[in-house]
Amino acid sequence: MKKAGTLLSVYLAYMLEYRAELFLWALAGALPLILLGVWTEAARGGEFPLSPGEFARYFLMVFLVRQATVVWVVWEFERDVVEGRLSFRLLRPLDPFFDHLAAHTAERLARLPFVALLTLLFFALFPEARFLPEPGAFLLGLGLTVLAFLLRYTMQYTTALLTFWTERATSVEEVFFLLYLFLSGTIAPLEVFPEPLKSLALLTPFPYLVYLPAALLAGQEVALFPGLWIMLLWGVGFLLLSRLLWRLGLRRYSGQGA
């Protein structure tokens, strides 16, 4: 706990040095708020499973969940391996997995004021998005958001470990990002998907990165089970795979660029 506290305080101080950049990062994740207006207007003129107000609340929650679960570890890890910086991390008595995790957690804390500001702005622009969530659903949604962040971090860290075999693990991540964008509920809630596509998507890890916590926070009825078990199963699977790739990758690492 002492090491964790030290890491968080150091990375938080580091992140606060780049406040303007943090604001731009938060603003760059505003795609769900743009889609909020699109789907709200579409719901007013057509037959959709969600009302305009439900669309507005859902996409607002998508914005907040994505702000809490953004991950960039694959780019950092790839640079560490290609430039030889991983050699210095290996000298420390701490697995890089936790080092990068601390940096991501500190960035969430530093980003929070900007996210709150953008949320207030869009409450003013879209009054129909204002609502008071049920305490139980709210707490459960927060817990699922934390699990979604850990799942996405573990997935991307596993992809990052491919850098030991190829210097462009980020290219693999870009393929996963396309699947994430369309199957996670970021572009559209799963309620508007054709039933076969929705059933297929629910077997992948992507809906549990955004859709499940966002829909729950928005007050919609969701199938918590077996969704939670699928989410945990993917998380354990990627964690075990990352540990295997880490052991095998270290045998190949030569510290190039150091």
Short mmCIF file of C-alpha atoms in Angstrom, two decimals:
data_model
loop_
_atom_site.label_atom_id
_atom_site.label_comp_id
_atom_site.label_asym_id
_atom_site.label_seq_id
_atom_site.Cartn_x
_atom_site.Cartn_y
_atom_site.Cartn_z
CA MET A 1 0.00 0.00 0.00
CA LYS A 2 2.90 2.35 0.71
CA LYS A 3 4.36 1.70 -2.75
CA ALA A 4 0.95 2.21 -4.34
CA GLY A 5 0.46 5.52 -2.50
CA THR A 6 3.89 6.74 -3.57
CA LEU A 7 3.34 5.77 -7.19
CA LEU A 8 -0.06 7.48 -7.29
CA SER A 9 1.24 10.70 -5.73
CA VAL A 10 4.23 10.84 -8.10
CA TYR A 11 2.16 10.18 -11.22
CA LEU A 12 -0.58 12.56 -10.11
CA ALA A 13 1.99 15.36 -9.75
CA TYR A 14 3.34 14.44 -13.19
CA MET A 15 -0.12 14.49 -14.80
CA LEU A 16 -1.01 17.84 -13.23
CA GLU A 17 1.94 19.41 -15.06
CA TYR A 18 0.01 18.88 -18.31
CA ARG A 19 -3.40 20.29 -17.41
CA ALA A 20 -4.05 21.79 -20.85
CA GLU A 21 -3.23 18.48 -22.50
CA LEU A 22 -5.54 16.66 -20.10
CA PHE A 23 -8.37 19.01 -21.08
CA LEU A 24 -7.75 18.25 -24.76
CA TRP A 25 -7.73 14.52 -24.01
CA ALA A 26 -11.05 14.84 -22.22
CA LEU A 27 -12.47 16.90 -25.10
CA ALA A 28 -11.22 14.35 -27.64
CA GLY A 29 -13.50 11.77 -25.99
CA ALA A 30 -16.62 13.83 -26.70
CA LEU A 31 -17.82 11.62 -29.59
CA PRO A 32 -20.66 10.13 -27.47
CA LEU A 33 -21.89 13.65 -26.74
CA ILE A 34 -22.05 14.37 -30.48
CA LEU A 35 -23.92 11.10 -31.03
CA LEU A 36 -26.19 12.09 -28.15
CA GLY A 37 -27.65 14.88 -30.25
CA VAL A 38 -27.90 12.69 -33.37
CA TRP A 39 -29.73 9.79 -31.72
CA THR A 40 -31.95 12.06 -29.64
CA GLU A 41 -33.20 13.81 -32.78
CA ALA A 42 -33.58 10.47 -34.60
CA ALA A 43 -35.68 9.09 -31.72
CA ARG A 44 -38.07 12.04 -31.99
CA GLY A 45 -38.84 11.25 -35.62
CA GLY A 46 -38.77 7.45 -35.70
CA GLU A 47 -39.58 4.26 -33.83
CA PHE A 48 -36.72 3.24 -31.56
CA PRO A 49 -36.57 1.05 -28.44
CA LEU A 50 -35.38 4.06 -26.41
CA SER A 51 -37.02 7.45 -25.94
CA PRO A 52 -35.12 10.70 -26.70
CA GLY A 53 -34.49 11.19 -22.98
CA GLU A 54 -33.19 7.64 -22.58
CA PHE A 55 -30.84 8.13 -25.55
CA ALA A 56 -29.58 11.37 -24.01
CA ARG A 57 -28.92 9.76 -20.62
CA TYR A 58 -27.30 6.71 -22.20
CA PHE A 59 -24.80 8.66 -24.32
CA LEU A 60 -23.97 10.95 -21.42
CA MET A 61 -23.09 7.86 -19.39
CA VAL A 62 -21.11 6.48 -22.35
CA PHE A 63 -19.08 9.69 -22.32
CA LEU A 64 -18.38 9.36 -18.58
CA VAL A 65 -17.57 5.63 -18.75
CA ARG A 66 -15.16 6.16 -21.66
CA GLN A 67 -13.45 8.98 -19.79
CA ALA A 68 -12.92 6.60 -16.86
CA THR A 69 -11.72 3.68 -18.97
CA VAL A 70 -9.43 5.25 -21.58
CA VAL A 71 -6.15 3.29 -21.87
CA TRP A 72 -2.93 4.04 -23.76
CA VAL A 73 -0.50 1.50 -22.27
CA VAL A 74 0.23 -0.17 -25.65
CA TRP A 75 1.86 3.01 -26.97
CA GLU A 76 3.94 3.49 -23.82
CA PHE A 77 5.04 -0.15 -23.64
CA GLU A 78 5.93 -0.25 -27.33
CA ARG A 79 8.20 2.77 -26.88
CA ASP A 80 9.75 1.19 -23.77
CA VAL A 81 10.73 -1.92 -25.71
CA VAL A 82 11.78 -0.26 -28.99
CA GLU A 83 13.83 2.46 -27.27
CA GLY A 84 15.27 0.16 -24.62
CA ARG A 85 13.62 1.98 -21.71
CA LEU A 86 12.20 -1.31 -20.46
CA SER A 87 15.72 -2.19 -19.27
CA PHE A 88 15.52 0.49 -16.59
CA ARG A 89 12.02 -0.62 -15.53
CA LEU A 90 13.29 -4.19 -15.11
CA LEU A 91 15.86 -2.96 -12.57
CA ARG A 92 13.06 -1.82 -10.28
CA PRO A 93 11.39 -4.25 -7.83
CA LEU A 94 8.01 -3.65 -9.45
CA ASP A 95 6.27 -5.30 -12.38
CA PRO A 96 5.73 -2.73 -15.18
CA PHE A 97 2.09 -3.87 -15.23
CA PHE A 98 1.51 -2.06 -11.92
CA ASP A 99 3.72 0.89 -12.84
CA HIS A 100 1.61 1.70 -15.90
CA LEU A 101 -1.59 0.96 -13.96
CA ALA A 102 -0.63 3.59 -11.38
CA ALA A 103 -0.04 6.14 -14.14
CA HIS A 104 -3.48 5.45 -15.61
CA THR A 105 -5.17 5.73 -12.21
CA ALA A 106 -3.46 9.05 -11.45
CA GLU A 107 -4.51 10.39 -14.86
CA ARG A 108 -8.15 9.58 -14.02
CA LEU A 109 -7.91 11.72 -10.88
CA ALA A 110 -6.28 14.61 -12.74
CA ARG A 111 -8.86 14.42 -15.56
CA LEU A 112 -11.87 14.49 -13.20
CA PRO A 113 -12.35 18.31 -12.98
CA PHE A 114 -12.36 18.68 -16.78
CA VAL A 115 -14.85 15.84 -17.17
CA ALA A 116 -17.13 17.45 -14.57
CA LEU A 117 -16.93 20.77 -16.43
CA LEU A 118 -17.85 19.17 -19.77
CA THR A 119 -20.72 17.28 -18.11
CA LEU A 120 -22.19 20.50 -16.71
CA LEU A 121 -21.87 22.10 -20.13
CA PHE A 122 -23.82 19.35 -21.82
CA PHE A 123 -26.44 19.33 -19.04
CA ALA A 124 -27.07 22.93 -20.09
CA LEU A 125 -27.23 22.02 -23.80
CA PHE A 126 -29.35 18.87 -23.34
CA PRO A 127 -31.74 19.32 -20.38
CA GLU A 128 -33.36 15.94 -21.15
CA ALA A 129 -30.12 14.25 -20.07
CA ARG A 130 -30.57 15.43 -16.49
CA PHE A 131 -31.69 12.71 -14.10
CA LEU A 132 -31.05 11.36 -10.62
CA PRO A 133 -29.92 7.71 -10.66
CA GLU A 134 -31.04 5.16 -8.11
CA PRO A 135 -28.37 4.79 -5.37
CA GLY A 136 -28.08 1.02 -5.80
CA ALA A 137 -27.81 1.13 -9.59
CA PHE A 138 -25.38 4.03 -9.33
CA LEU A 139 -23.01 2.19 -6.99
CA LEU A 140 -23.25 -0.98 -9.05
CA GLY A 141 -22.56 1.02 -12.20
CA LEU A 142 -19.48 2.58 -10.61
CA GLY A 143 -18.21 -0.87 -9.65
CA LEU A 144 -18.76 -2.14 -13.20
CA THR A 145 -16.95 0.93 -14.57
CA VAL A 146 -13.90 0.05 -12.45
CA LEU A 147 -14.07 -3.55 -13.71
CA ALA A 148 -14.43 -2.26 -17.29
CA PHE A 149 -11.29 -0.16 -16.88
CA LEU A 150 -9.33 -3.11 -15.48
CA LEU A 151 -10.58 -5.36 -18.30
CA ARG A 152 -9.64 -2.87 -21.00
CA TYR A 153 -6.27 -2.21 -19.39
CA THR A 154 -5.51 -5.93 -19.19
CA MET A 155 -6.62 -6.46 -22.79
CA GLN A 156 -4.43 -3.64 -24.09
CA TYR A 157 -1.48 -4.64 -21.91
CA THR A 158 -1.72 -8.14 -23.38
CA THR A 159 -1.65 -6.61 -26.87
CA ALA A 160 1.31 -4.44 -25.85
CA LEU A 161 3.33 -7.53 -24.94
CA LEU A 162 3.28 -8.52 -28.62
CA THR A 163 5.98 -5.85 -29.01
CA PHE A 164 8.46 -8.53 -27.96
CA TRP A 165 7.71 -10.26 -31.31
CA THR A 166 6.75 -7.27 -33.48
CA GLU A 167 7.67 -3.61 -33.11
CA ARG A 168 4.19 -2.50 -34.16
CA ALA A 169 1.83 -3.85 -31.51
CA THR A 170 -0.11 -0.59 -31.89
CA SER A 171 -1.23 -1.79 -35.33
CA VAL A 172 -2.88 -4.80 -33.68
CA GLU A 173 -4.50 -2.47 -31.15
CA GLU A 174 -5.98 -0.38 -33.98
CA VAL A 175 -7.81 -3.47 -35.24
CA PHE A 176 -9.17 -4.12 -31.75
CA PHE A 177 -10.19 -0.46 -31.50
CA LEU A 178 -12.41 -0.77 -34.58
CA LEU A 179 -14.18 -3.74 -32.98
CA TYR A 180 -14.37 -1.83 -29.70
CA LEU A 181 -15.89 1.21 -31.41
CA PHE A 182 -18.74 -0.71 -33.07
CA LEU A 183 -19.42 -3.51 -30.57
CA SER A 184 -19.00 -1.68 -27.26
CA GLY A 185 -22.12 0.47 -27.55
CA THR A 186 -20.15 3.64 -28.20
CA ILE A 187 -21.70 4.34 -31.63
CA ALA A 188 -25.16 3.00 -30.75
CA PRO A 189 -26.73 1.17 -27.81
CA LEU A 190 -27.08 -2.56 -28.29
CA GLU A 191 -30.90 -2.23 -28.23
CA VAL A 192 -30.82 -0.93 -31.82
CA PHE A 193 -28.61 -3.79 -33.08
CA PRO A 194 -30.18 -6.65 -35.07
CA GLU A 195 -30.77 -9.55 -32.71
CA PRO A 196 -28.13 -11.92 -34.23
CA LEU A 197 -25.47 -9.17 -34.10
CA LYS A 198 -26.43 -8.25 -30.55
CA SER A 199 -26.20 -11.88 -29.40
CA LEU A 200 -22.78 -12.22 -31.06
CA ALA A 201 -21.53 -8.95 -29.57
CA LEU A 202 -22.50 -10.03 -26.05
CA LEU A 203 -20.13 -12.99 -26.33
CA THR A 204 -17.18 -10.66 -26.93
CA PRO A 205 -15.55 -8.51 -24.21
CA PHE A 206 -16.39 -5.22 -25.95
CA PRO A 207 -19.97 -4.51 -24.72
CA TYR A 208 -18.77 -4.87 -21.13
CA LEU A 209 -16.21 -2.10 -21.63
CA VAL A 210 -18.89 0.56 -22.23
CA TYR A 211 -22.45 -0.63 -22.78
CA LEU A 212 -23.08 -2.58 -19.58
CA PRO A 213 -21.87 0.05 -17.05
CA ALA A 214 -23.27 2.96 -19.12
CA ALA A 215 -26.73 1.42 -19.50
CA LEU A 216 -26.83 0.56 -15.81
CA LEU A 217 -25.80 4.09 -14.80
CA ALA A 218 -28.42 5.50 -17.19
CA GLY A 219 -31.16 3.59 -15.36
CA GLN A 220 -31.91 1.12 -18.15
CA GLU A 221 -32.76 -2.52 -17.63
CA VAL A 222 -29.74 -4.68 -18.41
CA ALA A 223 -28.98 -8.37 -18.09
CA LEU A 224 -26.40 -8.18 -15.31
CA PHE A 225 -26.05 -11.95 -15.42
CA PRO A 226 -24.55 -13.68 -17.29
CA GLY A 227 -22.91 -10.42 -18.44
CA LEU A 228 -20.83 -10.04 -15.30
CA TRP A 229 -19.59 -13.64 -15.52
CA ILE A 230 -18.59 -13.18 -19.18
CA MET A 231 -16.79 -9.97 -18.23
CA LEU A 232 -14.84 -11.70 -15.44
CA LEU A 233 -14.08 -14.71 -17.65
CA TRP A 234 -12.53 -12.48 -20.33
CA GLY A 235 -10.60 -10.59 -17.66
CA VAL A 236 -9.10 -13.73 -16.14
CA GLY A 237 -8.32 -15.10 -19.61
CA PHE A 238 -6.44 -11.98 -20.70
CA LEU A 239 -4.63 -11.77 -17.36
CA LEU A 240 -3.35 -15.34 -17.66
CA LEU A 241 -2.38 -14.77 -21.30
CA SER A 242 -0.50 -11.59 -20.38
CA ARG A 243 1.49 -13.42 -17.71
CA LEU A 244 2.43 -16.11 -20.23
CA LEU A 245 3.44 -13.56 -22.89
CA TRP A 246 5.47 -11.63 -20.30
CA ARG A 247 7.52 -14.70 -19.35
CA LEU A 248 8.08 -15.72 -22.97
CA GLY A 249 8.74 -12.15 -24.11
CA LEU A 250 11.44 -11.47 -21.54
CA ARG A 251 13.46 -14.33 -23.05
CA ARG A 252 13.43 -12.49 -26.37
CA TYR A 253 14.04 -8.97 -25.07
CA SER A 254 17.46 -7.65 -26.02
CA GLY A 255 17.25 -4.03 -24.85
CA GLN A 256 17.58 -2.56 -28.33
CA GLY A 257 17.88 1.22 -28.36
CA ALA A 258 19.33 1.36 -24.84
#
